[in-house]
Amino acid sequence: MSVDVLCLRPRIDFERAKALPATELTVAYHAPNDSEVIPLMRQARALVIPAVGPKLSPEIFQHTTVKLVQVTGGGLDRLDLPLLKGMDIAVANVPGGSNSAIAEYAVTATSVLLRRFAWADAKIRAGKYEEFRERMVSDNLSGLDGLLVGVIGFGTIGLAVAQAFYQAGCTICYYDPASSHGASARAIDAKSLSLDELLKSADVVTLHVPLSPATRGLIGSNELREMKPGAILIQASRGGIVDEAALAQALTSGHLGGAAVDVYETEPPGPDNVLLSLSGETARRILFTPHIAGVTRQATENLFRSAWRNVEQFIFKNELPENRVQ
């Protein structure tokens, strides 16, 4: 039986989201390391992959008949884009499909850190209710209202995050020399700053840039030292953008008030990850989540339906894919 599409994520993911492809489309679902992948790449017309995962080996593209790689999210760092361009293979993603989920994550994680909700939960379970309540009151913990939030990366996701913080009563600044959202920025009174200015002035810094040679290590020890004492860092972009050892040091020294980490240099993070080795009160000022910021039932359904619609138009109507990145 011929195959139209090879999909490197299980069918159950799409069933759960109620977002299966059209029944006329012949789809083979396999894990990336399955021995059937390379043979199927030599008969399929399209490849569907999740945005999160290890880089795809160039080997699977040898002698392939695939002419479209469709990512079911926004991230493209699993792909060797120059290789695919040289092979005349189109690449498309679904930008903005999880904007609301990521914005919700950034605002919620900031609030959890500022008001020490997770820390309080642990203390109450340890029988320290009165002691910790007294400390929370005496420390005069901040809420979101009136804080300056610095958004690094003002694309579709960064804009959605900025709008969510604005609705929560925050003032917004951003760093993104290439942003095309000037009108939307003005609508929420967001001010464009240099990276240095943003780091020095923002109470909350939230990252929403893709991983690239230009952004790898973007936030290192120097940048963390520039941040305001007590500031909060939200890392929900891609692992490798923040120097994890430097972040651990900034938390240990007490310079940062807290950090939410949803993405890691290596995923899953190993037991030797420096952030996981933090202890005592330092450990209570970091919130870990498993690369889940953009994953909600609503966002997943939207991403999957958009991806399959693109593939179906390409296969059945021979149309150029929407959101083609090259």
Coordinates of C-alpha atoms in Angstrom, one line a residue:
M1 CA 0.0 0.0 0.0
S2 CA 1.4 3.4 -0.9
V3 CA 1.8 6.1 1.8
D4 CA 1.0 9.8 1.3
V5 CA 2.4 10.9 4.6
L6 CA 4.9 9.7 7.2
C7 CA 4.2 11.1 10.6
L8 CA 6.8 10.9 13.4
R9 CA 4.4 11.1 16.3
P10 CA 1.8 8.5 17.4
R11 CA -1.7 8.5 16.1
I12 CA -3.0 8.5 19.6
D13 CA -1.8 12.1 20.0
F14 CA -4.2 13.2 17.2
E15 CA -7.0 11.0 18.4
R16 CA -6.7 12.5 21.9
A17 CA -6.9 16.0 20.4
K18 CA -9.8 15.0 18.1
A19 CA -7.7 16.2 15.2
L20 CA -7.1 13.3 12.8
P21 CA -6.3 13.9 9.2
A22 CA -8.8 13.4 6.4
T23 CA -9.7 9.7 5.9
E24 CA -8.6 10.0 2.2
L25 CA -5.0 10.6 3.3
T26 CA -2.9 7.5 3.8
V27 CA -0.7 8.1 6.9
A28 CA 2.0 5.9 8.4
Y29 CA 2.8 6.7 12.1
H30 CA 6.2 5.7 13.3
A31 CA 8.8 6.7 15.9
P32 CA 11.9 8.6 14.5
N33 CA 14.2 5.6 15.2
D34 CA 11.9 3.0 13.7
S35 CA 13.6 0.9 11.0
E36 CA 10.6 1.6 8.7
V37 CA 11.3 5.3 8.5
I38 CA 13.9 5.4 5.7
P39 CA 11.9 3.0 3.4
L40 CA 8.8 5.1 4.0
M41 CA 10.7 8.3 3.3
R42 CA 11.3 6.9 -0.2
Q43 CA 7.6 6.7 -1.0
A44 CA 5.8 9.4 1.0
R45 CA 5.1 12.9 -0.3
A46 CA 5.0 14.7 3.1
L47 CA 6.6 14.3 6.5
V48 CA 4.9 15.5 9.6
I49 CA 7.0 16.0 12.8
P50 CA 6.5 17.5 16.3
A51 CA 8.4 20.7 17.0
V52 CA 10.0 19.3 20.1
G53 CA 12.7 16.5 19.9
P54 CA 16.2 15.8 18.8
K55 CA 17.5 16.9 15.4
L56 CA 16.5 14.6 12.5
S57 CA 19.3 12.7 10.9
P58 CA 20.2 13.8 7.4
E59 CA 20.3 10.1 6.5
I60 CA 16.5 9.9 6.4
F61 CA 16.4 12.4 3.6
Q62 CA 18.6 10.4 1.3
H63 CA 16.8 9.5 -1.9
T64 CA 13.5 10.7 -0.4
T65 CA 10.3 11.4 -2.3
V66 CA 9.2 13.8 0.4
K67 CA 8.5 17.4 -0.9
L68 CA 7.0 18.9 2.3
V69 CA 8.0 18.8 5.9
Q70 CA 5.2 20.0 8.1
V71 CA 6.0 20.8 11.7
T72 CA 3.0 20.6 14.1
G73 CA 4.3 23.6 16.1
G74 CA 6.4 26.7 15.5
G75 CA 9.9 25.5 16.3
L76 CA 12.3 24.5 13.4
D77 CA 15.5 23.7 15.3
R78 CA 15.0 19.9 14.6
L79 CA 15.6 20.5 10.9
D80 CA 18.7 21.1 8.8
L81 CA 17.0 23.9 6.8
P82 CA 19.9 24.5 4.4
L83 CA 20.0 20.8 3.5
L84 CA 16.2 20.7 2.8
K85 CA 16.4 23.9 0.8
G86 CA 19.1 22.4 -1.4
M87 CA 16.9 19.4 -1.9
D88 CA 13.9 21.6 -2.9
I89 CA 11.9 20.3 0.1
A90 CA 9.4 22.8 1.4
V91 CA 9.2 23.4 5.1
A92 CA 6.1 24.7 6.9
N93 CA 5.2 25.2 10.5
V94 CA 2.2 26.5 12.6
P95 CA 3.3 29.8 14.0
G96 CA 1.2 31.2 16.8
G97 CA -0.9 28.1 17.4
S98 CA -0.1 28.0 21.0
N99 CA 0.2 31.7 21.7
S100 CA -2.6 31.8 24.3
A101 CA -1.2 28.8 26.2
I102 CA 2.3 30.2 26.4
A103 CA 1.0 33.6 27.4
E104 CA -1.0 32.0 30.2
Y105 CA 2.0 30.0 31.3
A106 CA 4.2 33.1 31.5
V107 CA 1.8 35.1 33.6
T108 CA 0.9 32.2 35.8
A109 CA 4.5 31.1 36.4
T110 CA 5.4 34.7 37.3
S111 CA 2.6 35.0 39.8
V112 CA 3.5 31.6 41.4
L113 CA 7.1 32.8 41.8
L114 CA 6.3 36.3 43.0
R115 CA 3.8 35.2 45.6
R116 CA 5.6 31.9 46.5
F117 CA 2.6 29.7 46.0
A118 CA 4.6 26.5 45.4
W119 CA 7.0 27.3 48.3
A120 CA 4.0 27.9 50.6
D121 CA 2.5 24.6 49.6
A122 CA 5.7 22.7 50.6
K123 CA 5.9 24.6 53.9
I124 CA 2.3 23.8 54.9
R125 CA 2.8 20.2 54.0
A126 CA 5.9 20.3 56.4
G127 CA 3.8 21.7 59.2
K128 CA 5.2 25.2 58.9
Y129 CA 1.9 27.0 58.2
E130 CA 2.1 29.9 60.8
E131 CA 5.9 30.4 60.4
F132 CA 5.7 30.7 56.6
R133 CA 2.6 32.8 56.6
E134 CA 4.3 35.3 58.9
R135 CA 7.3 35.3 56.6
M136 CA 5.2 35.9 53.5
V137 CA 3.4 38.8 55.1
S138 CA 6.6 40.4 56.5
D139 CA 8.4 40.1 53.1
N140 CA 5.7 42.2 51.5
L141 CA 5.5 40.1 48.4
S142 CA 4.6 41.7 45.1
G143 CA 1.8 40.9 42.8
L144 CA 1.8 41.6 39.0
D145 CA 0.0 45.0 39.0
G146 CA 2.4 47.9 38.1
L147 CA 5.5 45.7 37.3
L148 CA 7.6 46.4 34.3
V149 CA 7.8 43.2 32.1
G150 CA 10.5 42.9 29.5
V151 CA 9.7 40.6 26.6
I152 CA 12.7 39.4 24.6
G153 CA 11.5 38.4 21.2
F154 CA 8.5 40.3 20.0
G155 CA 7.1 38.0 17.4
T156 CA 3.6 36.4 17.5
I157 CA 4.3 34.6 20.7
G158 CA 6.1 37.5 22.4
L159 CA 3.2 39.9 21.5
A160 CA 0.6 37.5 22.9
V161 CA 2.7 37.3 26.2
A162 CA 3.0 41.0 26.3
Q163 CA -0.7 41.5 25.8
A164 CA -1.5 39.0 28.6
F165 CA 0.8 40.8 31.1
Y166 CA -0.7 44.2 30.0
Q167 CA -4.1 42.8 30.8
A168 CA -2.8 41.9 34.2
G169 CA -1.8 45.5 34.9
C170 CA 1.8 45.4 33.9
T171 CA 3.8 47.9 31.9
I172 CA 5.6 46.4 28.9
C173 CA 9.0 46.9 27.2
Y174 CA 10.5 44.6 24.6
Y175 CA 13.7 43.9 22.7
D176 CA 13.5 42.7 19.1
P177 CA 15.2 44.7 16.4
A178 CA 13.3 42.7 13.7
S179 CA 9.8 43.0 15.2
S180 CA 7.0 43.9 12.8
H181 CA 4.4 44.5 15.5
G182 CA 5.0 48.2 16.0
A183 CA 1.3 49.1 15.8
S184 CA 0.4 46.3 18.3
A185 CA 3.1 47.4 20.6
R186 CA 1.8 51.0 20.6
A187 CA -1.7 49.7 21.4
I188 CA -0.4 48.4 24.8
D189 CA 2.1 51.3 25.2
A190 CA 5.0 48.8 24.9
K191 CA 8.4 50.5 24.6
S192 CA 11.2 49.2 22.5
L193 CA 14.5 49.1 24.4
S194 CA 18.0 47.7 23.8
L195 CA 18.8 44.4 25.5
D196 CA 20.9 46.1 28.1
E197 CA 18.3 48.7 28.9
L198 CA 15.6 46.0 29.2
L199 CA 17.6 43.8 31.5
K200 CA 18.5 46.7 33.8
S201 CA 15.0 48.0 34.1
A202 CA 12.5 45.1 34.0
D203 CA 11.0 43.4 37.1
V204 CA 10.2 40.3 34.9
V205 CA 12.2 39.2 31.9
T206 CA 10.4 36.6 29.7
L207 CA 12.1 34.9 26.7
H208 CA 10.4 34.1 23.4
V209 CA 13.1 33.8 20.7
P210 CA 13.9 30.8 18.5
L211 CA 17.2 28.9 19.0
S212 CA 19.7 30.0 16.4
P213 CA 23.4 30.7 16.3
A214 CA 22.6 34.3 17.2
T215 CA 20.4 33.5 20.2
R216 CA 22.4 30.5 21.7
G217 CA 23.8 31.7 25.0
L218 CA 21.9 35.0 24.6
I219 CA 21.4 35.2 28.4
G220 CA 24.6 34.4 30.1
S221 CA 26.4 35.5 33.3
N222 CA 26.9 39.1 32.1
E223 CA 23.2 39.5 31.2
L224 CA 22.0 37.9 34.4
R225 CA 24.2 40.3 36.4
E226 CA 22.6 43.2 34.6
M227 CA 19.1 42.2 35.6
K228 CA 17.5 44.1 38.5
P229 CA 18.1 42.5 41.9
G230 CA 15.1 40.3 42.8
A231 CA 13.9 40.1 39.1
I232 CA 12.1 37.1 37.8
L233 CA 13.2 35.2 34.6
I234 CA 10.8 33.2 32.5
Q235 CA 12.5 30.7 30.2
A236 CA 9.9 29.2 27.9
S237 CA 11.6 29.6 24.5
R238 CA 14.3 26.9 23.7
G239 CA 17.0 25.3 25.7
G240 CA 20.4 26.7 25.0
I241 CA 19.3 30.4 25.0
V242 CA 20.0 30.7 28.8
D243 CA 23.3 29.5 30.3
E244 CA 22.0 27.1 32.9
A245 CA 25.2 27.3 35.1
A246 CA 25.0 31.1 35.1
L247 CA 21.3 31.0 36.0
A248 CA 22.1 28.6 38.9
Q249 CA 24.7 31.0 40.2
A250 CA 22.4 34.0 39.9
L251 CA 19.7 32.2 41.9
T252 CA 22.2 30.9 44.5
S253 CA 23.7 34.3 45.1
G254 CA 20.2 35.7 45.7
H255 CA 20.6 38.2 42.8
L256 CA 17.5 36.8 41.0
G257 CA 14.2 36.6 42.8
G258 CA 13.2 33.5 40.9
A259 CA 13.0 31.7 37.6
A260 CA 10.6 29.5 35.7
V261 CA 12.3 27.0 33.4
D262 CA 10.3 25.1 30.9
V263 CA 13.1 24.2 28.4
Y264 CA 16.5 22.8 28.9
E265 CA 19.9 22.5 27.2
T266 CA 19.4 18.7 27.2
E267 CA 15.8 17.3 27.3
P268 CA 15.0 15.6 29.4
P269 CA 17.5 17.2 31.8
G270 CA 19.9 14.6 33.4
P271 CA 20.4 14.2 37.1
D272 CA 23.6 16.1 36.8
N273 CA 21.8 19.2 35.5
V274 CA 23.1 22.1 37.6
L275 CA 19.7 23.6 38.1
L276 CA 18.3 20.3 39.5
S277 CA 21.2 20.3 42.1
L278 CA 20.0 23.5 43.7
S279 CA 19.0 23.1 47.3
G280 CA 17.4 24.9 50.3
E281 CA 15.7 28.2 49.7
T282 CA 17.4 28.6 46.3
A283 CA 15.6 25.5 45.1
R284 CA 12.3 27.0 46.2
R285 CA 12.8 30.0 43.9
I286 CA 12.9 28.0 40.7
L287 CA 9.8 26.4 39.1
F288 CA 10.4 23.5 36.7
T289 CA 8.0 22.4 34.0
P290 CA 8.6 19.7 31.3
H291 CA 8.5 21.8 28.0
I292 CA 4.8 22.2 28.4
A293 CA 4.3 26.0 28.3
G294 CA 2.5 25.8 24.9
V295 CA 0.7 22.5 25.5
T296 CA -3.0 22.7 26.4
R297 CA -5.9 20.8 25.0
Q298 CA -7.1 23.8 23.1
A299 CA -3.7 24.7 21.7
T300 CA -2.9 21.1 20.7
E301 CA -6.2 20.8 18.7
N302 CA -5.5 24.1 16.9
L303 CA -1.9 23.1 16.0
F304 CA -2.8 19.6 14.7
R305 CA -5.8 20.8 12.7
S306 CA -3.8 23.5 11.1
A307 CA -0.9 21.2 10.2
W308 CA -3.2 18.5 8.7
R309 CA -5.1 21.1 6.7
N310 CA -1.8 22.3 5.2
V311 CA -0.7 18.8 4.3
E312 CA -4.1 18.0 2.8
Q313 CA -4.0 21.0 0.6
F314 CA -0.5 20.1 -0.6
I315 CA -1.4 16.5 -1.3
F316 CA -4.9 16.8 -2.7
K317 CA -4.7 20.2 -4.4
N318 CA -1.0 20.5 -5.1
E319 CA -1.1 23.9 -3.4
L320 CA 1.9 25.6 -1.9
P321 CA 1.8 25.2 1.9
E322 CA 0.8 28.0 4.2
N323 CA 3.3 29.4 6.6
R324 CA 6.1 28.1 4.4
V325 CA 9.4 29.1 6.0
Q326 CA 11.5 28.1 2.9

